[in-house]
Amino acid sequence: MCGKSPRAFVSSLLLSIAMAWAVYTPLSEQRPGVIYWSFSGLAAVYLLYSAPVFLLGGVPYSLLVDAFFRRTRIVNKGATLSTLLHTGLYMFGGFLIFTVFLLVISEGRMDDLLELSGFNLYGMLGAVLFYFIDELLRKVPYPTREQVKPEMTIKYTICFIRRNDEILLLNRERAPWMGAWNGVGGKIEPGESPKESVLREIAEETGLVPRSVVFKGMVTWQVDDSYFGGMYAYLAEVEEELEFTTPRPTEEGLLDWKKIDWILHPDNKGVASNIPKYLPKLLGDSRRFEHFCTFRGGRMTDFESRELAEETEESRIFPRGVRA
């Protein structure tokens, strides 16, 4: 939501300027003895009214539209169709939200509401403006990996426990990735090394004692322009004949063995969306990588892997890495 709020405010500002320009009386046309609003005064008043409408009504509506398109995947059927449908939905939303706003300020009086009904056109215009500003800013290149807070400490671990051609996954009860299959792991406690943390998390979440736990790199991510995070990634091996019956409910969620082919299947929407991107390297490559994911609007829009230096596991900072 915080990524859309500045865009909503910019949209309300531009709309306020446009509305002020439409009703402002130039100095050359002003009559003596008549009090006129200044252009800046008009823009300020319109902004005072429109900004809350955009922030409290437009932003939630925009998030609902985004969720609708992600769920229906209409966006995959062509850019033109997607743009037309987005424009129509935003125009409807602008009309609806401004109607509610006019009902509030007119206190439900129909005469006043009819007199103000022309402002619905500005609502539709502002909603479409918001949509195109949002789309334009989504396409602006994000800072490079080296430009984004390279010295932040990494606070989490993740581990994939392998038995033959299966991985033990956890369907988590809580965010992040609530309801999605993911590796085991969690937050590094004060005073812990990453290795100590992942061994503790394995014991707490599964009760297993793997025969090996190998550091495989890092998974890092940027979410919109508001958050940057990461976790140390490990691969654990257990004996092929290990008996560990699943599904098995735990305090963290549901544990279950999943075939590697199932996890990596392109139609599988039940696993965390970045796992199919980095798991093949984690399982099949002896080198260590930083797997960097970019999320925008709730979707992963970019991914890259970079080879890491040997000492990275103990560095506790985001690596700079070299391009793989």
PDB file of C-alpha atoms in Angstrom:
ATOM      1  CA  MET A   1       0.000   0.000   0.000  1.00  0.00           C
ATOM      2  CA  CYS A   2       2.819   2.427   0.852  1.00  0.00           C
ATOM      3  CA  GLY A   3       4.103   2.178  -2.745  1.00  0.00           C
ATOM      4  CA  LYS A   4       0.763   3.350  -4.130  1.00  0.00           C
ATOM      5  CA  SER A   5       0.135   6.139  -1.626  1.00  0.00           C
ATOM      6  CA  PRO A   6       2.739   8.587  -3.054  1.00  0.00           C
ATOM      7  CA  ARG A   7       1.407   7.887  -6.548  1.00  0.00           C
ATOM      8  CA  ALA A   8      -2.131   8.548  -5.351  1.00  0.00           C
ATOM      9  CA  PHE A   9      -1.033  11.848  -3.819  1.00  0.00           C
ATOM     10  CA  VAL A  10       0.734  12.912  -7.024  1.00  0.00           C
ATOM     11  CA  SER A  11      -2.415  12.018  -8.974  1.00  0.00           C
ATOM     12  CA  SER A  12      -4.591  14.087  -6.633  1.00  0.00           C
ATOM     13  CA  LEU A  13      -2.172  17.009  -6.941  1.00  0.00           C
ATOM     14  CA  LEU A  14      -2.242  16.924 -10.749  1.00  0.00           C
ATOM     15  CA  LEU A  15      -6.033  16.594 -10.757  1.00  0.00           C
ATOM     16  CA  SER A  16      -6.330  19.554  -8.352  1.00  0.00           C
ATOM     17  CA  ILE A  17      -4.162  21.672 -10.644  1.00  0.00           C
ATOM     18  CA  ALA A  18      -6.303  20.666 -13.637  1.00  0.00           C
ATOM     19  CA  MET A  19      -9.539  21.469 -11.786  1.00  0.00           C
ATOM     20  CA  ALA A  20      -8.159  24.829 -10.622  1.00  0.00           C
ATOM     21  CA  TRP A  21      -7.113  25.662 -14.183  1.00  0.00           C
ATOM     22  CA  ALA A  22     -10.625  24.804 -15.426  1.00  0.00           C
ATOM     23  CA  VAL A  23     -12.436  27.219 -13.063  1.00  0.00           C
ATOM     24  CA  TYR A  24      -9.821  29.913 -12.492  1.00  0.00           C
ATOM     25  CA  THR A  25     -10.656  33.370 -13.798  1.00  0.00           C
ATOM     26  CA  PRO A  26      -7.562  35.075 -15.264  1.00  0.00           C
ATOM     27  CA  LEU A  27      -6.672  38.537 -14.012  1.00  0.00           C
ATOM     28  CA  SER A  28      -7.481  40.038 -17.413  1.00  0.00           C
ATOM     29  CA  GLU A  29     -11.075  38.778 -17.120  1.00  0.00           C
ATOM     30  CA  GLN A  30     -11.730  39.623 -13.479  1.00  0.00           C
ATOM     31  CA  ARG A  31     -14.289  42.362 -12.822  1.00  0.00           C
ATOM     32  CA  PRO A  32     -13.755  45.151 -10.294  1.00  0.00           C
ATOM     33  CA  GLY A  33     -15.477  44.673  -6.962  1.00  0.00           C
ATOM     34  CA  VAL A  34     -15.752  40.895  -7.338  1.00  0.00           C
ATOM     35  CA  ILE A  35     -13.694  38.602  -5.132  1.00  0.00           C
ATOM     36  CA  TYR A  36     -11.961  35.789  -7.028  1.00  0.00           C
ATOM     37  CA  TRP A  37      -9.987  32.813  -5.857  1.00  0.00           C
ATOM     38  CA  SER A  38      -6.309  32.785  -6.751  1.00  0.00           C
ATOM     39  CA  PHE A  39      -5.084  29.873  -8.825  1.00  0.00           C
ATOM     40  CA  SER A  40      -2.958  28.526  -5.953  1.00  0.00           C
ATOM     41  CA  GLY A  41      -5.867  28.918  -3.538  1.00  0.00           C
ATOM     42  CA  LEU A  42      -8.168  26.912  -5.790  1.00  0.00           C
ATOM     43  CA  ALA A  43      -5.549  24.203  -6.254  1.00  0.00           C
ATOM     44  CA  ALA A  44      -4.981  24.014  -2.491  1.00  0.00           C
ATOM     45  CA  VAL A  45      -8.710  23.664  -1.728  1.00  0.00           C
ATOM     46  CA  TYR A  46      -9.187  20.984  -4.370  1.00  0.00           C
ATOM     47  CA  LEU A  47      -6.136  19.131  -3.052  1.00  0.00           C
ATOM     48  CA  LEU A  48      -7.516  19.341   0.482  1.00  0.00           C
ATOM     49  CA  TYR A  49     -10.622  17.483  -0.684  1.00  0.00           C
ATOM     50  CA  SER A  50      -9.169  15.168  -3.339  1.00  0.00           C
ATOM     51  CA  ALA A  51      -6.088  13.829  -1.514  1.00  0.00           C
ATOM     52  CA  PRO A  52      -8.103  11.986   1.192  1.00  0.00           C
ATOM     53  CA  VAL A  53     -10.398  10.583  -1.516  1.00  0.00           C
ATOM     54  CA  PHE A  54      -7.426   9.194  -3.448  1.00  0.00           C
ATOM     55  CA  LEU A  55      -5.643   7.860  -0.365  1.00  0.00           C
ATOM     56  CA  LEU A  56      -8.628   6.397   1.497  1.00  0.00           C
ATOM     57  CA  GLY A  57     -10.693   5.312  -1.497  1.00  0.00           C
ATOM     58  CA  GLY A  58      -8.443   5.139  -4.553  1.00  0.00           C
ATOM     59  CA  VAL A  59      -5.541   3.181  -3.063  1.00  0.00           C
ATOM     60  CA  PRO A  60      -7.669   0.318  -1.605  1.00  0.00           C
ATOM     61  CA  TYR A  61      -9.697   0.147  -4.825  1.00  0.00           C
ATOM     62  CA  SER A  62      -6.484  -0.013  -6.875  1.00  0.00           C
ATOM     63  CA  LEU A  63      -5.202  -2.878  -4.717  1.00  0.00           C
ATOM     64  CA  LEU A  64      -8.492  -4.733  -5.278  1.00  0.00           C
ATOM     65  CA  VAL A  65      -8.148  -4.268  -9.038  1.00  0.00           C
ATOM     66  CA  ASP A  66      -4.558  -5.561  -8.900  1.00  0.00           C
ATOM     67  CA  ALA A  67      -5.700  -8.610  -6.927  1.00  0.00           C
ATOM     68  CA  PHE A  68      -8.495  -9.258  -9.434  1.00  0.00           C
ATOM     69  CA  PHE A  69      -6.095  -9.230 -12.387  1.00  0.00           C
ATOM     70  CA  ARG A  70      -3.572 -11.452 -10.579  1.00  0.00           C
ATOM     71  CA  ARG A  71      -6.270 -13.975  -9.741  1.00  0.00           C
ATOM     72  CA  THR A  72      -7.905 -14.035 -13.198  1.00  0.00           C
ATOM     73  CA  ARG A  73      -4.607 -13.684 -15.142  1.00  0.00           C
ATOM     74  CA  ILE A  74      -6.330 -11.475 -17.711  1.00  0.00           C
ATOM     75  CA  VAL A  75      -3.085  -9.545 -17.967  1.00  0.00           C
ATOM     76  CA  ASN A  76      -1.569 -12.532 -19.774  1.00  0.00           C
ATOM     77  CA  LYS A  77      -4.093 -12.227 -22.622  1.00  0.00           C
ATOM     78  CA  GLY A  78      -2.563  -9.108 -24.138  1.00  0.00           C
ATOM     79  CA  ALA A  79      -1.393  -5.637 -23.163  1.00  0.00           C
ATOM     80  CA  THR A  80      -4.140  -3.858 -25.098  1.00  0.00           C
ATOM     81  CA  LEU A  81      -6.965  -5.830 -23.504  1.00  0.00           C
ATOM     82  CA  SER A  82      -5.391  -5.385 -20.067  1.00  0.00           C
ATOM     83  CA  THR A  83      -5.083  -1.612 -20.532  1.00  0.00           C
ATOM     84  CA  LEU A  84      -8.680  -1.265 -21.747  1.00  0.00           C
ATOM     85  CA  LEU A  85     -10.049  -3.306 -18.849  1.00  0.00           C
ATOM     86  CA  HIS A  86      -7.915  -1.440 -16.317  1.00  0.00           C
ATOM     87  CA  THR A  87      -9.073   1.902 -17.713  1.00  0.00           C
ATOM     88  CA  GLY A  88     -12.726   0.865 -17.555  1.00  0.00           C
ATOM     89  CA  LEU A  89     -12.443  -0.443 -14.006  1.00  0.00           C
ATOM     90  CA  TYR A  90     -10.599   2.669 -12.832  1.00  0.00           C
ATOM     91  CA  MET A  91     -13.202   4.951 -14.450  1.00  0.00           C
ATOM     92  CA  PHE A  92     -15.961   3.011 -12.702  1.00  0.00           C
ATOM     93  CA  GLY A  93     -14.039   3.174  -9.442  1.00  0.00           C
ATOM     94  CA  GLY A  94     -13.489   6.924  -9.788  1.00  0.00           C
ATOM     95  CA  PHE A  95     -17.185   7.474 -10.436  1.00  0.00           C
ATOM     96  CA  LEU A  96     -18.196   5.279  -7.513  1.00  0.00           C
ATOM     97  CA  ILE A  97     -15.726   6.725  -5.000  1.00  0.00           C
ATOM     98  CA  PHE A  98     -16.485  10.331  -5.897  1.00  0.00           C
ATOM     99  CA  THR A  99     -20.214   9.636  -5.671  1.00  0.00           C
ATOM    100  CA  VAL A 100     -19.737   8.354  -2.128  1.00  0.00           C
ATOM    101  CA  PHE A 101     -17.589  11.389  -1.342  1.00  0.00           C
ATOM    102  CA  LEU A 102     -20.238  13.781  -2.719  1.00  0.00           C
ATOM    103  CA  LEU A 103     -22.921  12.011  -0.701  1.00  0.00           C
ATOM    104  CA  VAL A 104     -20.898  12.623   2.442  1.00  0.00           C
ATOM    105  CA  ILE A 105     -20.190  16.323   1.863  1.00  0.00           C
ATOM    106  CA  SER A 106     -23.778  17.013   0.696  1.00  0.00           C
ATOM    107  CA  GLU A 107     -25.103  15.114   3.720  1.00  0.00           C
ATOM    108  CA  GLY A 108     -27.375  13.123   1.413  1.00  0.00           C
ATOM    109  CA  ARG A 109     -29.308  16.149   0.100  1.00  0.00           C
ATOM    110  CA  MET A 110     -30.315  15.278  -3.455  1.00  0.00           C
ATOM    111  CA  ASP A 111     -30.434  18.896  -4.667  1.00  0.00           C
ATOM    112  CA  ASP A 112     -26.857  19.480  -3.552  1.00  0.00           C
ATOM    113  CA  LEU A 113     -25.805  16.094  -4.900  1.00  0.00           C
ATOM    114  CA  LEU A 114     -27.210  16.860  -8.365  1.00  0.00           C
ATOM    115  CA  GLU A 115     -25.509  20.247  -8.323  1.00  0.00           C
ATOM    116  CA  LEU A 116     -22.175  18.586  -7.549  1.00  0.00           C
ATOM    117  CA  SER A 117     -22.633  15.623  -9.907  1.00  0.00           C
ATOM    118  CA  GLY A 118     -20.341  17.166 -12.515  1.00  0.00           C
ATOM    119  CA  PHE A 119     -17.442  16.447 -10.207  1.00  0.00           C
ATOM    120  CA  ASN A 120     -17.902  12.745 -10.983  1.00  0.00           C
ATOM    121  CA  LEU A 121     -16.223  13.441 -14.319  1.00  0.00           C
ATOM    122  CA  TYR A 122     -13.197  14.730 -12.440  1.00  0.00           C
ATOM    123  CA  GLY A 123     -13.323  11.586 -10.330  1.00  0.00           C
ATOM    124  CA  MET A 124     -13.193   9.409 -13.428  1.00  0.00           C
ATOM    125  CA  LEU A 125     -10.400  11.531 -14.906  1.00  0.00           C
ATOM    126  CA  GLY A 126      -8.429  11.360 -11.661  1.00  0.00           C
ATOM    127  CA  ALA A 127      -8.820   7.583 -11.414  1.00  0.00           C
ATOM    128  CA  VAL A 128      -7.524   7.069 -14.969  1.00  0.00           C
ATOM    129  CA  LEU A 129      -4.671   9.478 -14.218  1.00  0.00           C
ATOM    130  CA  PHE A 130      -3.839   7.434 -11.106  1.00  0.00           C
ATOM    131  CA  TYR A 131      -3.799   4.222 -13.155  1.00  0.00           C
ATOM    132  CA  PHE A 132      -1.393   5.526 -15.792  1.00  0.00           C
ATOM    133  CA  ILE A 133       0.916   7.148 -13.230  1.00  0.00           C
ATOM    134  CA  ASP A 134       0.963   3.861 -11.295  1.00  0.00           C
ATOM    135  CA  GLU A 135       1.773   1.893 -14.454  1.00  0.00           C
ATOM    136  CA  LEU A 136       4.426   4.382 -15.561  1.00  0.00           C
ATOM    137  CA  LEU A 137       6.241   4.315 -12.226  1.00  0.00           C
ATOM    138  CA  ARG A 138       6.137   0.505 -12.116  1.00  0.00           C
ATOM    139  CA  LYS A 139       8.236   0.509 -15.287  1.00  0.00           C
ATOM    140  CA  VAL A 140      10.867   2.881 -13.903  1.00  0.00           C
ATOM    141  CA  PRO A 141      14.071   0.856 -13.379  1.00  0.00           C
ATOM    142  CA  TYR A 142      14.752   0.064  -9.754  1.00  0.00           C
ATOM    143  CA  PRO A 143      18.183   0.789  -8.237  1.00  0.00           C
ATOM    144  CA  THR A 144      20.865  -1.736  -9.068  1.00  0.00           C
ATOM    145  CA  ARG A 145      21.710  -4.418  -6.511  1.00  0.00           C
ATOM    146  CA  GLU A 146      24.825  -2.455  -5.482  1.00  0.00           C
ATOM    147  CA  GLN A 147      22.824   0.744  -4.905  1.00  0.00           C
ATOM    148  CA  VAL A 148      20.265  -0.687  -2.467  1.00  0.00           C
ATOM    149  CA  LYS A 149      21.383  -0.751   1.175  1.00  0.00           C
ATOM    150  CA  PRO A 150      24.291  -3.158   0.689  1.00  0.00           C
ATOM    151  CA  GLU A 151      25.303  -3.116   4.392  1.00  0.00           C
ATOM    152  CA  MET A 152      21.967  -4.199   5.916  1.00  0.00           C
ATOM    153  CA  THR A 153      22.246  -7.298   8.048  1.00  0.00           C
ATOM    154  CA  ILE A 154      20.454 -10.454   6.952  1.00  0.00           C
ATOM    155  CA  LYS A 155      18.105 -11.652   9.678  1.00  0.00           C
ATOM    156  CA  TYR A 156      16.678 -14.994   8.499  1.00  0.00           C
ATOM    157  CA  THR A 157      17.599 -18.540   7.461  1.00  0.00           C
ATOM    158  CA  ILE A 158      15.903 -21.112   5.239  1.00  0.00           C
ATOM    159  CA  CYS A 159      16.726 -24.794   4.825  1.00  0.00           C
ATOM    160  CA  PHE A 160      15.605 -27.457   2.370  1.00  0.00           C
ATOM    161  CA  ILE A 161      15.839 -30.946   3.878  1.00  0.00           C
ATOM    162  CA  ARG A 162      16.281 -33.599   1.183  1.00  0.00           C
ATOM    163  CA  ARG A 163      15.517 -37.304   1.365  1.00  0.00           C
ATOM    164  CA  ASN A 164      16.178 -39.022  -1.976  1.00  0.00           C
ATOM    165  CA  ASP A 165      14.006 -37.157  -4.511  1.00  0.00           C
ATOM    166  CA  GLU A 166      11.859 -35.437  -1.887  1.00  0.00           C
ATOM    167  CA  ILE A 167      12.105 -32.169   0.053  1.00  0.00           C
ATOM    168  CA  LEU A 168      10.520 -31.611   3.449  1.00  0.00           C
ATOM    169  CA  LEU A 169       8.414 -28.458   3.117  1.00  0.00           C
ATOM    170  CA  LEU A 170       6.381 -26.446   5.606  1.00  0.00           C
ATOM    171  CA  ASN A 171       2.990 -24.920   4.813  1.00  0.00           C
ATOM    172  CA  ARG A 172       3.088 -21.975   7.173  1.00  0.00           C
ATOM    173  CA  GLU A 173       0.254 -20.785   9.371  1.00  0.00           C
ATOM    174  CA  ARG A 174       1.528 -17.201   9.510  1.00  0.00           C
ATOM    175  CA  ALA A 175       2.927 -14.523   7.220  1.00  0.00           C
ATOM    176  CA  PRO A 176       5.091 -14.205   5.287  1.00  0.00           C
ATOM    177  CA  TRP A 177       4.106 -16.848   2.732  1.00  0.00           C
ATOM    178  CA  MET A 178       1.128 -17.913   4.844  1.00  0.00           C
ATOM    179  CA  GLY A 179      -0.567 -20.865   3.143  1.00  0.00           C
ATOM    180  CA  ALA A 180       2.363 -21.523   0.776  1.00  0.00           C
ATOM    181  CA  TRP A 181       4.832 -24.408   0.881  1.00  0.00           C
ATOM    182  CA  ASN A 182       8.318 -23.257   1.832  1.00  0.00           C
ATOM    183  CA  GLY A 183      11.504 -24.462   3.461  1.00  0.00           C
ATOM    184  CA  VAL A 184      11.986 -24.573   7.227  1.00  0.00           C
ATOM    185  CA  GLY A 185      13.819 -21.757   8.983  1.00  0.00           C
ATOM    186  CA  GLY A 186      13.266 -18.472  10.742  1.00  0.00           C
ATOM    187  CA  LYS A 187      14.808 -15.450  12.391  1.00  0.00           C
ATOM    188  CA  ILE A 188      18.394 -15.431  13.652  1.00  0.00           C
ATOM    189  CA  GLU A 189      18.448 -14.834  17.406  1.00  0.00           C
ATOM    190  CA  PRO A 190      20.908 -12.380  19.026  1.00  0.00           C
ATOM    191  CA  GLY A 191      24.314 -13.968  19.434  1.00  0.00           C
ATOM    192  CA  GLU A 192      23.616 -16.784  16.942  1.00  0.00           C
ATOM    193  CA  SER A 193      25.592 -17.467  13.801  1.00  0.00           C
ATOM    194  CA  PRO A 194      23.531 -18.312  10.705  1.00  0.00           C
ATOM    195  CA  LYS A 195      24.559 -21.964  10.998  1.00  0.00           C
ATOM    196  CA  GLU A 196      23.563 -22.139  14.653  1.00  0.00           C
ATOM    197  CA  SER A 197      20.255 -20.501  13.816  1.00  0.00           C
ATOM    198  CA  VAL A 198      19.330 -22.907  11.046  1.00  0.00           C
ATOM    199  CA  LEU A 199      20.249 -25.948  13.167  1.00  0.00           C
ATOM    200  CA  ARG A 200      18.007 -24.631  15.952  1.00  0.00           C
ATOM    201  CA  GLU A 201      15.148 -23.974  13.509  1.00  0.00           C
ATOM    202  CA  ILE A 202      15.439 -27.485  12.038  1.00  0.00           C
ATOM    203  CA  ALA A 203      15.279 -28.989  15.526  1.00  0.00           C
ATOM    204  CA  GLU A 204      12.349 -26.812  16.623  1.00  0.00           C
ATOM    205  CA  GLU A 205      10.255 -27.159  13.477  1.00  0.00           C
ATOM    206  CA  THR A 206      10.953 -30.795  12.556  1.00  0.00           C
ATOM    207  CA  GLY A 207      12.804 -32.535  15.411  1.00  0.00           C
ATOM    208  CA  LEU A 208      15.235 -33.977  12.847  1.00  0.00           C
ATOM    209  CA  VAL A 209      19.016 -34.169  13.101  1.00  0.00           C
ATOM    210  CA  PRO A 210      20.317 -34.159   9.495  1.00  0.00           C
ATOM    211  CA  ARG A 211      23.535 -35.955   8.628  1.00  0.00           C
ATOM    212  CA  SER A 212      24.744 -32.782   6.829  1.00  0.00           C
ATOM    213  CA  VAL A 213      23.735 -29.128   6.586  1.00  0.00           C
ATOM    214  CA  VAL A 214      25.553 -27.171   3.875  1.00  0.00           C
ATOM    215  CA  PHE A 215      25.518 -23.416   3.293  1.00  0.00           C
ATOM    216  CA  LYS A 216      24.315 -22.758  -0.292  1.00  0.00           C
ATOM    217  CA  GLY A 217      24.145 -18.974  -0.471  1.00  0.00           C
ATOM    218  CA  MET A 218      21.494 -16.343   0.128  1.00  0.00           C
ATOM    219  CA  VAL A 219      18.023 -15.447  -1.058  1.00  0.00           C
ATOM    220  CA  THR A 220      17.509 -11.673  -1.041  1.00  0.00           C
ATOM    221  CA  TRP A 221      14.607  -9.534  -2.194  1.00  0.00           C
ATOM    222  CA  GLN A 222      13.276  -6.054  -2.730  1.00  0.00           C
ATOM    223  CA  VAL A 223       9.549  -5.414  -2.231  1.00  0.00           C
ATOM    224  CA  ASP A 224       8.265  -2.397  -4.183  1.00  0.00           C
ATOM    225  CA  ASP A 225      10.366   0.536  -3.002  1.00  0.00           C
ATOM    226  CA  SER A 226       9.776   0.110   0.703  1.00  0.00           C
ATOM    227  CA  TYR A 227      11.503  -3.026   2.012  1.00  0.00           C
ATOM    228  CA  PHE A 228      14.665  -5.028   1.472  1.00  0.00           C
ATOM    229  CA  GLY A 229      15.306  -8.399   3.079  1.00  0.00           C
ATOM    230  CA  GLY A 230      17.214 -11.647   2.866  1.00  0.00           C
ATOM    231  CA  MET A 231      17.952 -15.065   4.345  1.00  0.00           C
ATOM    232  CA  TYR A 232      20.818 -17.550   4.436  1.00  0.00           C
ATOM    233  CA  ALA A 233      20.000 -20.670   2.414  1.00  0.00           C
ATOM    234  CA  TYR A 234      21.008 -24.208   3.426  1.00  0.00           C
ATOM    235  CA  LEU A 235      20.640 -27.706   2.019  1.00  0.00           C
ATOM    236  CA  ALA A 236      20.323 -30.532   4.552  1.00  0.00           C
ATOM    237  CA  GLU A 237      20.517 -34.255   3.835  1.00  0.00           C
ATOM    238  CA  VAL A 238      18.928 -37.050   5.849  1.00  0.00           C
ATOM    239  CA  GLU A 239      19.342 -40.823   5.518  1.00  0.00           C
ATOM    240  CA  GLU A 240      17.510 -42.382   2.580  1.00  0.00           C
ATOM    241  CA  GLU A 241      15.808 -44.873   4.882  1.00  0.00           C
ATOM    242  CA  LEU A 242      14.681 -42.235   7.401  1.00  0.00           C
ATOM    243  CA  GLU A 243      11.121 -42.808   8.583  1.00  0.00           C
ATOM    244  CA  PHE A 244       9.423 -39.454   9.098  1.00  0.00           C
ATOM    245  CA  THR A 245       5.700 -39.790   8.501  1.00  0.00           C
ATOM    246  CA  THR A 246       3.864 -36.844   6.973  1.00  0.00           C
ATOM    247  CA  PRO A 247       1.712 -34.826   6.721  1.00  0.00           C
ATOM    248  CA  ARG A 248       2.609 -33.723  10.226  1.00  0.00           C
ATOM    249  CA  PRO A 249       1.004 -30.671  11.906  1.00  0.00           C
ATOM    250  CA  THR A 250       3.250 -28.414  13.998  1.00  0.00           C
ATOM    251  CA  GLU A 251       2.950 -25.063  15.737  1.00  0.00           C
ATOM    252  CA  GLU A 252       4.411 -23.381  12.652  1.00  0.00           C
ATOM    253  CA  GLY A 253       2.224 -25.169  10.106  1.00  0.00           C
ATOM    254  CA  LEU A 254       2.004 -28.470   8.228  1.00  0.00           C
ATOM    255  CA  LEU A 255       5.126 -30.484   7.330  1.00  0.00           C
ATOM    256  CA  ASP A 256       5.059 -32.774   4.297  1.00  0.00           C
ATOM    257  CA  TRP A 257       7.484 -34.483   1.940  1.00  0.00           C
ATOM    258  CA  LYS A 258       7.122 -33.164  -1.611  1.00  0.00           C
ATOM    259  CA  LYS A 259       8.681 -34.568  -4.776  1.00  0.00           C
ATOM    260  CA  ILE A 260      11.244 -32.229  -6.307  1.00  0.00           C
ATOM    261  CA  ASP A 261       9.509 -32.500  -9.690  1.00  0.00           C
ATOM    262  CA  TRP A 262       6.254 -31.419  -8.019  1.00  0.00           C
ATOM    263  CA  ILE A 263       7.912 -28.414  -6.383  1.00  0.00           C
ATOM    264  CA  LEU A 264       9.463 -27.252  -9.659  1.00  0.00           C
ATOM    265  CA  HIS A 265       6.437 -27.913 -11.878  1.00  0.00           C
ATOM    266  CA  PRO A 266       5.613 -24.710 -13.848  1.00  0.00           C
ATOM    267  CA  ASP A 267       1.889 -25.033 -13.054  1.00  0.00           C
ATOM    268  CA  ASN A 268       2.442 -25.353  -9.305  1.00  0.00           C
ATOM    269  CA  LYS A 269       1.093 -22.218  -7.616  1.00  0.00           C
ATOM    270  CA  GLY A 270       1.200 -23.703  -4.122  1.00  0.00           C
ATOM    271  CA  VAL A 271       4.859 -23.037  -3.328  1.00  0.00           C
ATOM    272  CA  ALA A 272       6.501 -19.700  -2.551  1.00  0.00           C
ATOM    273  CA  SER A 273       6.873 -18.082  -5.965  1.00  0.00           C
ATOM    274  CA  ASN A 274      10.659 -17.637  -5.869  1.00  0.00           C
ATOM    275  CA  ILE A 275      11.502 -21.243  -4.909  1.00  0.00           C
ATOM    276  CA  PRO A 276      11.293 -22.695  -8.457  1.00  0.00           C
ATOM    277  CA  LYS A 277      13.756 -19.995  -9.534  1.00  0.00           C
ATOM    278  CA  TYR A 278      16.579 -20.723  -7.104  1.00  0.00           C
ATOM    279  CA  LEU A 279      16.011 -24.326  -5.954  1.00  0.00           C
ATOM    280  CA  PRO A 280      17.605 -25.974  -9.046  1.00  0.00           C
ATOM    281  CA  LYS A 281      20.926 -24.195  -8.385  1.00  0.00           C
ATOM    282  CA  LEU A 282      20.677 -24.883  -4.668  1.00  0.00           C
ATOM    283  CA  LEU A 283      20.223 -28.618  -5.316  1.00  0.00           C
ATOM    284  CA  GLY A 284      22.446 -29.150  -8.342  1.00  0.00           C
ATOM    285  CA  ASP A 285      25.312 -26.644  -8.243  1.00  0.00           C
ATOM    286  CA  SER A 286      28.242 -26.929  -5.835  1.00  0.00           C
ATOM    287  CA  ARG A 287      28.814 -23.160  -5.897  1.00  0.00           C
ATOM    288  CA  ARG A 288      27.138 -20.620  -3.614  1.00  0.00           C
ATOM    289  CA  PHE A 289      24.870 -17.956  -5.019  1.00  0.00           C
ATOM    290  CA  GLU A 290      22.946 -14.896  -4.039  1.00  0.00           C
ATOM    291  CA  HIS A 291      19.474 -15.220  -5.562  1.00  0.00           C
ATOM    292  CA  PHE A 292      17.998 -11.724  -5.805  1.00  0.00           C
ATOM    293  CA  CYS A 293      14.223 -11.347  -6.310  1.00  0.00           C
ATOM    294  CA  THR A 294      12.274  -8.183  -7.113  1.00  0.00           C
ATOM    295  CA  PHE A 295       8.615  -8.043  -6.075  1.00  0.00           C
ATOM    296  CA  ARG A 296       6.251  -5.368  -7.355  1.00  0.00           C
ATOM    297  CA  GLY A 297       2.566  -5.185  -6.584  1.00  0.00           C
ATOM    298  CA  GLY A 298       2.615  -8.612  -4.945  1.00  0.00           C
ATOM    299  CA  ARG A 299       4.257 -10.342  -7.944  1.00  0.00           C
ATOM    300  CA  MET A 300       7.847 -11.369  -8.573  1.00  0.00           C
ATOM    301  CA  THR A 301       8.904  -9.344 -11.609  1.00  0.00           C
ATOM    302  CA  ASP A 302      12.653 -10.004 -11.770  1.00  0.00           C
ATOM    303  CA  PHE A 303      15.197 -12.598 -10.658  1.00  0.00           C
ATOM    304  CA  GLU A 304      18.944 -13.027 -10.948  1.00  0.00           C
ATOM    305  CA  SER A 305      21.632 -15.267  -9.416  1.00  0.00           C
ATOM    306  CA  ARG A 306      25.194 -14.220  -8.603  1.00  0.00           C
ATOM    307  CA  GLU A 307      28.081 -16.311  -7.375  1.00  0.00           C
ATOM    308  CA  LEU A 308      29.250 -15.579  -3.839  1.00  0.00           C
ATOM    309  CA  ALA A 309      32.627 -15.512  -2.139  1.00  0.00           C
ATOM    310  CA  GLU A 310      33.520 -18.308   0.267  1.00  0.00           C
ATOM    311  CA  GLU A 311      33.392 -16.172   3.425  1.00  0.00           C
ATOM    312  CA  THR A 312      29.859 -14.880   2.837  1.00  0.00           C
ATOM    313  CA  GLU A 313      28.196 -17.162   5.419  1.00  0.00           C
ATOM    314  CA  GLU A 314      29.814 -15.340   8.331  1.00  0.00           C
ATOM    315  CA  SER A 315      29.708 -11.801   6.917  1.00  0.00           C
ATOM    316  CA  ARG A 316      26.132 -11.036   8.127  1.00  0.00           C
ATOM    317  CA  ILE A 317      25.782  -8.269   5.476  1.00  0.00           C
ATOM    318  CA  PHE A 318      24.162  -8.212   2.059  1.00  0.00           C
ATOM    319  CA  PRO A 319      26.794  -9.372  -0.417  1.00  0.00           C
ATOM    320  CA  ARG A 320      27.895  -7.401  -3.448  1.00  0.00           C
ATOM    321  CA  GLY A 321      28.725 -10.619  -5.294  1.00  0.00           C
ATOM    322  CA  VAL A 322      29.833 -11.085  -8.909  1.00  0.00           C
ATOM    323  CA  ARG A 323      27.439 -11.694 -11.760  1.00  0.00           C
ATOM    324  CA  ALA A 324      27.011 -15.405 -12.425  1.00  0.00           C
TER     325      ALA A 324
END
